[in-house]
Amino acid sequence: MNSGKNKPAPAGAAESAPARFDVIVVGGGPAGLAATFTLARAGVSVACLERGSWSGSKNMMGGVIYSHPTSRVFPQFWREAPLERHVTRRDMWFATTDSAIKASFESADFGVEPYNSFTVYRARFDKWLAAQATAAGAWMITETLVEDLLREDGRVAGIRSGRPQGDLEADVVIIAEGVNSFLTERAGLASCPPQAANVALAVKEVLALPKEKIEDRFDLEPGAGAAIEIIGEITGGLPGTGFIYTNRDTISIGVGVLLNSLVDNVTEAYTILDKFKQQPQLRRLIQGASPREYSAHLIPEGGYRCMPQLYGDGVLVAGDAAGMVNPINSEGANLALLSGQMAAETVLACRQQGRFDRAALALYQRRLERSVVIQDLKKYENATPFLASHPQLFGLYPELMAALAREFLTVDNLSKANKEKLLLKLFRSQVPARRLLKDLYDAWRSLT
Amino acid sequence: MSLKYGDENQGEEAGAEKKDAPAGARVLPGPEDLGFPQPPPAVANKLGLVKFNLDREPHLRIKDAEVCRRRCRQKFCTHSCPAQVYHWESEGKKISVAYEGCLECGTCRSGGCPYDNIEMRYPRGGYGVQYRFG
Ligand SMILES: Cc1cc2nc3c(=O)[nH]c(=O)nc-3n(C[C@H](O)[C@H](O)[C@H](O)COP(=O)(O)OP(=O)(O)OC[C@H]3O[C@@H](n4cnc5c(N)ncnc54)[C@H](O)[C@@H]3O)c2cc1C
Ligand code: SF4
Ligand code: SF4
């Protein structure tokens, strides 16, 4: 085995790369690549540094990407990008360990251009995004870990990488390093320390299943896909969600749980996933499918409260590194793409005055404030604390709903009127009415 | 648990490794051969499916073994890490670190160890986990 020495230079990059660029982007995920692509297309000299062997090799998500935000950065990406299935059905299940209430939404226009959303594998999708950036004239420097920021008179002036002669200078550094925000912390921009209350741990498996079987079991047109979100007892009563997404010939199945509840309960994420896979309605969908890959990733859940300072002298922060994930649906790739694009547009605007100090780059914050990115984050500001302090949402309530449904749908010798009375009694015995009302009110306040 | 090495997107080193490797992947000595305890089956089976480009240089470090020994009853990291990298050795009374199977998620630096007793860095560029799907 050849390790313990320096990796060879990445194909077609570093040997001949200049030591100075107008802009350096740290991280080749959706945020970094949206920024890199936008800058390269405007003719700016830009390098994107990625620690993986290729963009996407370190990344995982559920994952559904949305057409609208994605095509704002990469117009008509669906014509060429490596996509799995266009999603025509989105389901929401409230599940207990043995039953499920299923809400389903299907729309015919989800099945035609420009589509609504697609399932993707990040190891392939990000690679394609990187290829677009390269084609637009950017330098993609892979297999390179950025270890620190260079400073000059207090401003960020470039990066230090793990390579020999690994210093690169730039007017602006865009940090798009994802949820583990080492550099954002080093730059003194972070506002919340990395801690268990502010992240969810997600684990996922990719399971292979022939495509006809997938279309059969999920009741799909050829090529179309389903995305199912599941809440309830299946996360062991802990605040979290599960998901099942269909790919071409695999299924992505996973759970994400707030880390502090995992730690407090000394529970393993993979134990929850294994139980989840045994839930009878879910098991039926994945029966006979063979595991292909296991992965784990954090999701920032700190929301608006925990967003770092988004700009400084010579530096901007975008995507997960900036905590830009909506805690309700964990859809961060779209916010990452949009914030990366806005970071690039900010740099383009600042270039006209030739100023990249804090005051000039503050334009980024103003742009974000006007956009869906910060508006959504503000709207759901209280969602994570609410969900964390209301475990009944993940255990008791779905269970009660299932019990109610079961009673209502079971035909026995009780009249419907009597049944309703019985149900109400059952419900009240579990949840005092005042508490239920308060929970509903709080939920409405923090989730809508 | 087996660590697999080699992928079409590798540099020359990996290409050289691949020649004698069956079906494009070379099985490296598992952590047990490197002196690490075998993790329980749940995660071992899962990790066996993941590709790693193995670095000889550990990127994870326990800051103070005393804290594990005396203060931390639950050995939280042995549960919170999704790759079961951490294992409590009751004989040696210390945490062993099978960094080779690390999925680089960051849990152990974000509260997965409530005593903040783990120093987690990313592996050097090009090393570590390599998702084929992600
Ligand atoms: C289980 C799960 C399911 C999800 N589902 C969805 C979904 O369905 N839809 C959705 O929109 N979002 C989803 N998300 C969220 C989404 O994945 C993220 O919000 C998004 O990937 C953020 O993009 P990013 O570019 O900011 O960060 P990342 O995608 O994390 O990219 C960061 C990149 O930077 C590189 N990097 C980091 N540090 C360095 C360094 N020092 N030097 C060099 N390179 C570095 C990394 O290797 C990586 O490639 C999900 C997340 C998880 C975990
Ligand atoms: S959780 Fe932290 S303190 Fe406890 S055993 Fe693990 S590393 Fe040591
Ligand atoms: S980064 Fe994640 S996988 Fe790696 S040791 Fe820490 S918790 Fe385990």
PDB file of C-alpha atoms in Angstrom, chain A residues 108-287:
ATOM      1  CA  ALA A 108     -48.374  15.621 -13.371  1.00  0.00           C
ATOM      2  CA  ASP A 109     -46.315  18.768 -13.965  1.00  0.00           C
ATOM      3  CA  PHE A 110     -43.612  17.278 -11.763  1.00  0.00           C
ATOM      4  CA  GLY A 111     -43.095  14.896 -14.666  1.00  0.00           C
ATOM      5  CA  VAL A 112     -42.375  17.424 -17.429  1.00  0.00           C
ATOM      6  CA  GLU A 113     -39.712  20.082 -18.029  1.00  0.00           C
ATOM      7  CA  PRO A 114     -38.532  22.020 -16.065  1.00  0.00           C
ATOM      8  CA  TYR A 115     -39.520  19.350 -13.521  1.00  0.00           C
ATOM      9  CA  ASN A 116     -39.758  19.929  -9.788  1.00  0.00           C
ATOM     10  CA  SER A 117     -36.916  17.908  -8.358  1.00  0.00           C
ATOM     11  CA  PHE A 118     -34.563  14.992  -8.965  1.00  0.00           C
ATOM     12  CA  THR A 119     -32.846  12.336  -6.923  1.00  0.00           C
ATOM     13  CA  VAL A 120     -29.059  12.388  -7.281  1.00  0.00           C
ATOM     14  CA  TYR A 121     -25.910  10.713  -6.016  1.00  0.00           C
ATOM     15  CA  ARG A 122     -23.636  13.456  -4.739  1.00  0.00           C
ATOM     16  CA  ALA A 123     -20.488  11.555  -5.743  1.00  0.00           C
ATOM     17  CA  ARG A 124     -21.636  11.948  -9.365  1.00  0.00           C
ATOM     18  CA  PHE A 125     -23.674  15.136  -9.313  1.00  0.00           C
ATOM     19  CA  ASP A 126     -20.981  17.294  -7.673  1.00  0.00           C
ATOM     20  CA  LYS A 127     -18.449  15.902 -10.127  1.00  0.00           C
ATOM     21  CA  TRP A 128     -20.614  17.155 -12.963  1.00  0.00           C
ATOM     22  CA  LEU A 129     -20.952  20.594 -11.363  1.00  0.00           C
ATOM     23  CA  ALA A 130     -17.154  20.701 -11.113  1.00  0.00           C
ATOM     24  CA  ALA A 131     -16.845  19.811 -14.790  1.00  0.00           C
ATOM     25  CA  GLN A 132     -19.094  22.778 -15.650  1.00  0.00           C
ATOM     26  CA  ALA A 133     -16.854  25.072 -13.605  1.00  0.00           C
ATOM     27  CA  THR A 134     -13.736  23.734 -15.339  1.00  0.00           C
ATOM     28  CA  ALA A 135     -15.351  24.161 -18.754  1.00  0.00           C
ATOM     29  CA  ALA A 136     -16.120  27.773 -17.851  1.00  0.00           C
ATOM     30  CA  GLY A 137     -12.417  28.354 -17.200  1.00  0.00           C
ATOM     31  CA  ALA A 138     -11.982  27.707 -13.462  1.00  0.00           C
ATOM     32  CA  TRP A 139      -9.103  25.788 -11.894  1.00  0.00           C
ATOM     33  CA  MET A 140     -10.299  22.741  -9.960  1.00  0.00           C
ATOM     34  CA  ILE A 141      -7.540  21.701  -7.584  1.00  0.00           C
ATOM     35  CA  THR A 142      -8.518  18.388  -6.005  1.00  0.00           C
ATOM     36  CA  GLU A 143      -6.855  16.178  -3.377  1.00  0.00           C
ATOM     37  CA  THR A 144      -5.928  19.365  -1.575  1.00  0.00           C
ATOM     38  CA  LEU A 145      -6.883  20.119   2.000  1.00  0.00           C
ATOM     39  CA  VAL A 146      -6.959  23.789   2.905  1.00  0.00           C
ATOM     40  CA  GLU A 147      -5.436  23.956   6.360  1.00  0.00           C
ATOM     41  CA  ASP A 148      -5.467  27.645   7.117  1.00  0.00           C
ATOM     42  CA  LEU A 149      -6.137  31.114   5.816  1.00  0.00           C
ATOM     43  CA  LEU A 150      -3.322  33.522   4.993  1.00  0.00           C
ATOM     44  CA  ARG A 151      -3.598  36.936   6.551  1.00  0.00           C
ATOM     45  CA  GLU A 152      -2.075  40.243   5.641  1.00  0.00           C
ATOM     46  CA  ASP A 153      -2.670  43.377   7.718  1.00  0.00           C
ATOM     47  CA  GLY A 154      -5.632  41.689   9.343  1.00  0.00           C
ATOM     48  CA  ARG A 155      -7.378  40.789   6.132  1.00  0.00           C
ATOM     49  CA  VAL A 156      -7.682  37.334   4.604  1.00  0.00           C
ATOM     50  CA  ALA A 157      -5.199  37.211   1.741  1.00  0.00           C
ATOM     51  CA  GLY A 158      -5.246  33.594   0.591  1.00  0.00           C
ATOM     52  CA  ILE A 159      -5.011  30.023   1.800  1.00  0.00           C
ATOM     53  CA  ARG A 160      -2.444  27.558   3.057  1.00  0.00           C
ATOM     54  CA  SER A 161      -2.916  24.008   1.781  1.00  0.00           C
ATOM     55  CA  GLY A 162      -1.336  20.725   2.734  1.00  0.00           C
ATOM     56  CA  ARG A 163       0.790  20.619  -0.413  1.00  0.00           C
ATOM     57  CA  PRO A 164       4.434  21.585  -0.584  1.00  0.00           C
ATOM     58  CA  GLN A 165       4.540  25.244  -1.642  1.00  0.00           C
ATOM     59  CA  GLY A 166       0.842  25.118  -0.906  1.00  0.00           C
ATOM     60  CA  ASP A 167       0.185  28.823  -0.319  1.00  0.00           C
ATOM     61  CA  LEU A 168      -2.138  30.542  -2.768  1.00  0.00           C
ATOM     62  CA  GLU A 169      -2.999  34.227  -2.681  1.00  0.00           C
ATOM     63  CA  ALA A 170      -6.247  35.904  -3.676  1.00  0.00           C
ATOM     64  CA  ASP A 171      -8.212  39.126  -3.307  1.00  0.00           C
ATOM     65  CA  VAL A 172     -11.103  37.209  -1.783  1.00  0.00           C
ATOM     66  CA  VAL A 173     -11.521  33.750  -0.278  1.00  0.00           C
ATOM     67  CA  ILE A 174     -14.987  32.209  -0.371  1.00  0.00           C
ATOM     68  CA  ILE A 175     -15.308  29.593   2.373  1.00  0.00           C
ATOM     69  CA  ALA A 176     -17.691  26.829   1.291  1.00  0.00           C
ATOM     70  CA  GLU A 177     -16.275  24.039   3.431  1.00  0.00           C
ATOM     71  CA  GLY A 178     -19.552  22.484   4.574  1.00  0.00           C
ATOM     72  CA  VAL A 179     -20.878  21.724   8.025  1.00  0.00           C
ATOM     73  CA  ASN A 180     -17.523  21.095   9.735  1.00  0.00           C
ATOM     74  CA  SER A 181     -16.524  24.703   9.597  1.00  0.00           C
ATOM     75  CA  PHE A 182     -12.885  24.553  10.677  1.00  0.00           C
ATOM     76  CA  LEU A 183     -11.820  27.581   8.657  1.00  0.00           C
ATOM     77  CA  THR A 184     -14.870  29.675   9.505  1.00  0.00           C
ATOM     78  CA  GLU A 185     -14.005  29.064  13.154  1.00  0.00           C
ATOM     79  CA  ARG A 186     -10.334  29.898  12.586  1.00  0.00           C
ATOM     80  CA  ALA A 187     -11.290  33.093  10.817  1.00  0.00           C
ATOM     81  CA  GLY A 188     -13.154  34.119  13.971  1.00  0.00           C
ATOM     82  CA  LEU A 189     -16.430  34.311  12.080  1.00  0.00           C
ATOM     83  CA  ALA A 190     -18.334  31.464  13.809  1.00  0.00           C
ATOM     84  CA  SER A 191     -21.045  32.448  16.256  1.00  0.00           C
ATOM     85  CA  CYS A 192     -21.968  29.069  17.791  1.00  0.00           C
ATOM     86  CA  PRO A 193     -19.303  26.561  18.812  1.00  0.00           C
ATOM     87  CA  PRO A 194     -19.651  23.121  17.199  1.00  0.00           C
ATOM     88  CA  GLN A 195     -21.988  21.424  19.640  1.00  0.00           C
ATOM     89  CA  ALA A 196     -24.554  18.666  19.742  1.00  0.00           C
ATOM     90  CA  ALA A 197     -27.599  20.923  20.018  1.00  0.00           C
ATOM     91  CA  ASN A 198     -26.808  22.490  16.658  1.00  0.00           C
ATOM     92  CA  VAL A 199     -26.368  19.465  14.405  1.00  0.00           C
ATOM     93  CA  ALA A 200     -28.213  16.341  13.361  1.00  0.00           C
ATOM     94  CA  LEU A 201     -26.312  13.171  12.561  1.00  0.00           C
ATOM     95  CA  ALA A 202     -27.592  11.389   9.467  1.00  0.00           C
ATOM     96  CA  VAL A 203     -26.715   7.878   8.370  1.00  0.00           C
ATOM     97  CA  LYS A 204     -27.783   6.401   5.086  1.00  0.00           C
ATOM     98  CA  GLU A 205     -27.570   3.243   3.036  1.00  0.00           C
ATOM     99  CA  VAL A 206     -27.824   2.794  -0.703  1.00  0.00           C
ATOM    100  CA  LEU A 207     -29.608  -0.460  -1.512  1.00  0.00           C
ATOM    101  CA  ALA A 208     -29.632  -1.998  -4.985  1.00  0.00           C
ATOM    102  CA  LEU A 209     -32.935  -3.137  -6.490  1.00  0.00           C
ATOM    103  CA  PRO A 210     -33.849  -3.716 -10.163  1.00  0.00           C
ATOM    104  CA  LYS A 211     -35.575  -0.694 -11.644  1.00  0.00           C
ATOM    105  CA  GLU A 212     -38.770  -2.538 -12.601  1.00  0.00           C
ATOM    106  CA  LYS A 213     -39.147  -3.617  -8.990  1.00  0.00           C
ATOM    107  CA  ILE A 214     -38.646  -0.053  -7.808  1.00  0.00           C
ATOM    108  CA  GLU A 215     -41.284   1.246 -10.219  1.00  0.00           C
ATOM    109  CA  ASP A 216     -43.640  -1.537  -9.189  1.00  0.00           C
ATOM    110  CA  ARG A 217     -43.290  -1.170  -5.470  1.00  0.00           C
ATOM    111  CA  PHE A 218     -43.407   2.596  -5.448  1.00  0.00           C
ATOM    112  CA  ASP A 219     -46.103   2.743  -8.124  1.00  0.00           C
ATOM    113  CA  LEU A 220     -44.112   4.900 -10.543  1.00  0.00           C
ATOM    114  CA  GLU A 221     -44.026   5.596 -14.261  1.00  0.00           C
ATOM    115  CA  PRO A 222     -40.758   4.465 -15.854  1.00  0.00           C
ATOM    116  CA  GLY A 223     -38.045   6.962 -14.941  1.00  0.00           C
ATOM    117  CA  ALA A 224     -40.146   8.759 -12.351  1.00  0.00           C
ATOM    118  CA  GLY A 225     -39.254   8.769  -8.680  1.00  0.00           C
ATOM    119  CA  ALA A 226     -40.697   9.002  -5.201  1.00  0.00           C
ATOM    120  CA  ALA A 227     -39.396  10.789  -2.125  1.00  0.00           C
ATOM    121  CA  ILE A 228     -40.823   9.715   1.204  1.00  0.00           C
ATOM    122  CA  GLU A 229     -40.212  11.546   4.492  1.00  0.00           C
ATOM    123  CA  ILE A 230     -41.112   9.678   7.641  1.00  0.00           C
ATOM    124  CA  ILE A 231     -41.576  10.904  11.179  1.00  0.00           C
ATOM    125  CA  GLY A 232     -42.661   9.094  14.278  1.00  0.00           C
ATOM    126  CA  GLU A 233     -41.604   6.417  16.665  1.00  0.00           C
ATOM    127  CA  ILE A 234     -39.256   5.024  14.040  1.00  0.00           C
ATOM    128  CA  THR A 235     -36.519   7.390  15.246  1.00  0.00           C
ATOM    129  CA  GLY A 236     -36.759   5.731  18.642  1.00  0.00           C
ATOM    130  CA  GLY A 237     -38.886   8.636  19.850  1.00  0.00           C
ATOM    131  CA  LEU A 238     -35.955  11.022  19.331  1.00  0.00           C
ATOM    132  CA  PRO A 239     -36.291  14.266  17.369  1.00  0.00           C
ATOM    133  CA  GLY A 240     -35.468  13.304  13.831  1.00  0.00           C
ATOM    134  CA  THR A 241     -36.779  12.068  10.524  1.00  0.00           C
ATOM    135  CA  GLY A 242     -36.320   9.168   8.190  1.00  0.00           C
ATOM    136  CA  PHE A 243     -36.359   9.116   4.426  1.00  0.00           C
ATOM    137  CA  ILE A 244     -36.592   6.783   1.462  1.00  0.00           C
ATOM    138  CA  TYR A 245     -35.775   8.081  -2.006  1.00  0.00           C
ATOM    139  CA  THR A 246     -35.795   6.122  -5.237  1.00  0.00           C
ATOM    140  CA  ASN A 247     -32.841   6.221  -7.602  1.00  0.00           C
ATOM    141  CA  ARG A 248     -32.627   4.519 -10.989  1.00  0.00           C
ATOM    142  CA  ASP A 249     -31.755   1.077  -9.650  1.00  0.00           C
ATOM    143  CA  THR A 250     -31.132   1.724  -5.980  1.00  0.00           C
ATOM    144  CA  ILE A 251     -32.994   3.063  -2.996  1.00  0.00           C
ATOM    145  CA  SER A 252     -31.528   5.597  -0.572  1.00  0.00           C
ATOM    146  CA  ILE A 253     -32.737   5.030   2.960  1.00  0.00           C
ATOM    147  CA  GLY A 254     -31.616   6.912   6.018  1.00  0.00           C
ATOM    148  CA  VAL A 255     -32.364   8.642   9.289  1.00  0.00           C
ATOM    149  CA  GLY A 256     -31.240  11.944  10.754  1.00  0.00           C
ATOM    150  CA  VAL A 257     -31.474  12.599  14.486  1.00  0.00           C
ATOM    151  CA  LEU A 258     -30.479  15.618  16.592  1.00  0.00           C
ATOM    152  CA  LEU A 259     -27.065  14.783  17.977  1.00  0.00           C
ATOM    153  CA  ASN A 260     -27.711  15.908  21.527  1.00  0.00           C
ATOM    154  CA  SER A 261     -30.637  13.534  21.829  1.00  0.00           C
ATOM    155  CA  LEU A 262     -28.488  10.658  20.538  1.00  0.00           C
ATOM    156  CA  VAL A 263     -25.795  11.502  23.062  1.00  0.00           C
ATOM    157  CA  ASP A 264     -28.216  12.033  25.938  1.00  0.00           C
ATOM    158  CA  ASN A 265     -29.864   8.711  25.242  1.00  0.00           C
ATOM    159  CA  VAL A 266     -26.596   6.895  24.512  1.00  0.00           C
ATOM    160  CA  THR A 267     -28.124   5.620  21.274  1.00  0.00           C
ATOM    161  CA  GLU A 268     -26.372   4.807  18.015  1.00  0.00           C
ATOM    162  CA  ALA A 269     -27.610   6.295  14.755  1.00  0.00           C
ATOM    163  CA  TYR A 270     -27.036   3.001  12.910  1.00  0.00           C
ATOM    164  CA  THR A 271     -29.091   1.097  15.499  1.00  0.00           C
ATOM    165  CA  ILE A 272     -31.968   3.456  14.743  1.00  0.00           C
ATOM    166  CA  LEU A 273     -31.411   2.939  11.009  1.00  0.00           C
ATOM    167  CA  ASP A 274     -31.425  -0.845  11.405  1.00  0.00           C
ATOM    168  CA  LYS A 275     -34.694  -0.715  13.340  1.00  0.00           C
ATOM    169  CA  PHE A 276     -36.124   1.697  10.805  1.00  0.00           C
ATOM    170  CA  LYS A 277     -35.399  -0.803   8.032  1.00  0.00           C
ATOM    171  CA  GLN A 278     -37.361  -3.420   9.969  1.00  0.00           C
ATOM    172  CA  GLN A 279     -40.550  -1.350  10.178  1.00  0.00           C
ATOM    173  CA  PRO A 280     -43.074  -3.557   8.297  1.00  0.00           C
ATOM    174  CA  GLN A 281     -44.338  -0.977   5.765  1.00  0.00           C
ATOM    175  CA  LEU A 282     -40.789   0.085   5.021  1.00  0.00           C
ATOM    176  CA  ARG A 283     -39.370  -3.391   4.974  1.00  0.00           C
ATOM    177  CA  ARG A 284     -41.789  -4.281   2.206  1.00  0.00           C
ATOM    178  CA  LEU A 285     -40.346  -1.535   0.023  1.00  0.00           C
ATOM    179  CA  ILE A 286     -36.733  -2.599   0.451  1.00  0.00           C
ATOM    180  CA  GLN A 287     -37.217  -6.359   0.638  1.00  0.00           C
TER     181      GLN A 287
END
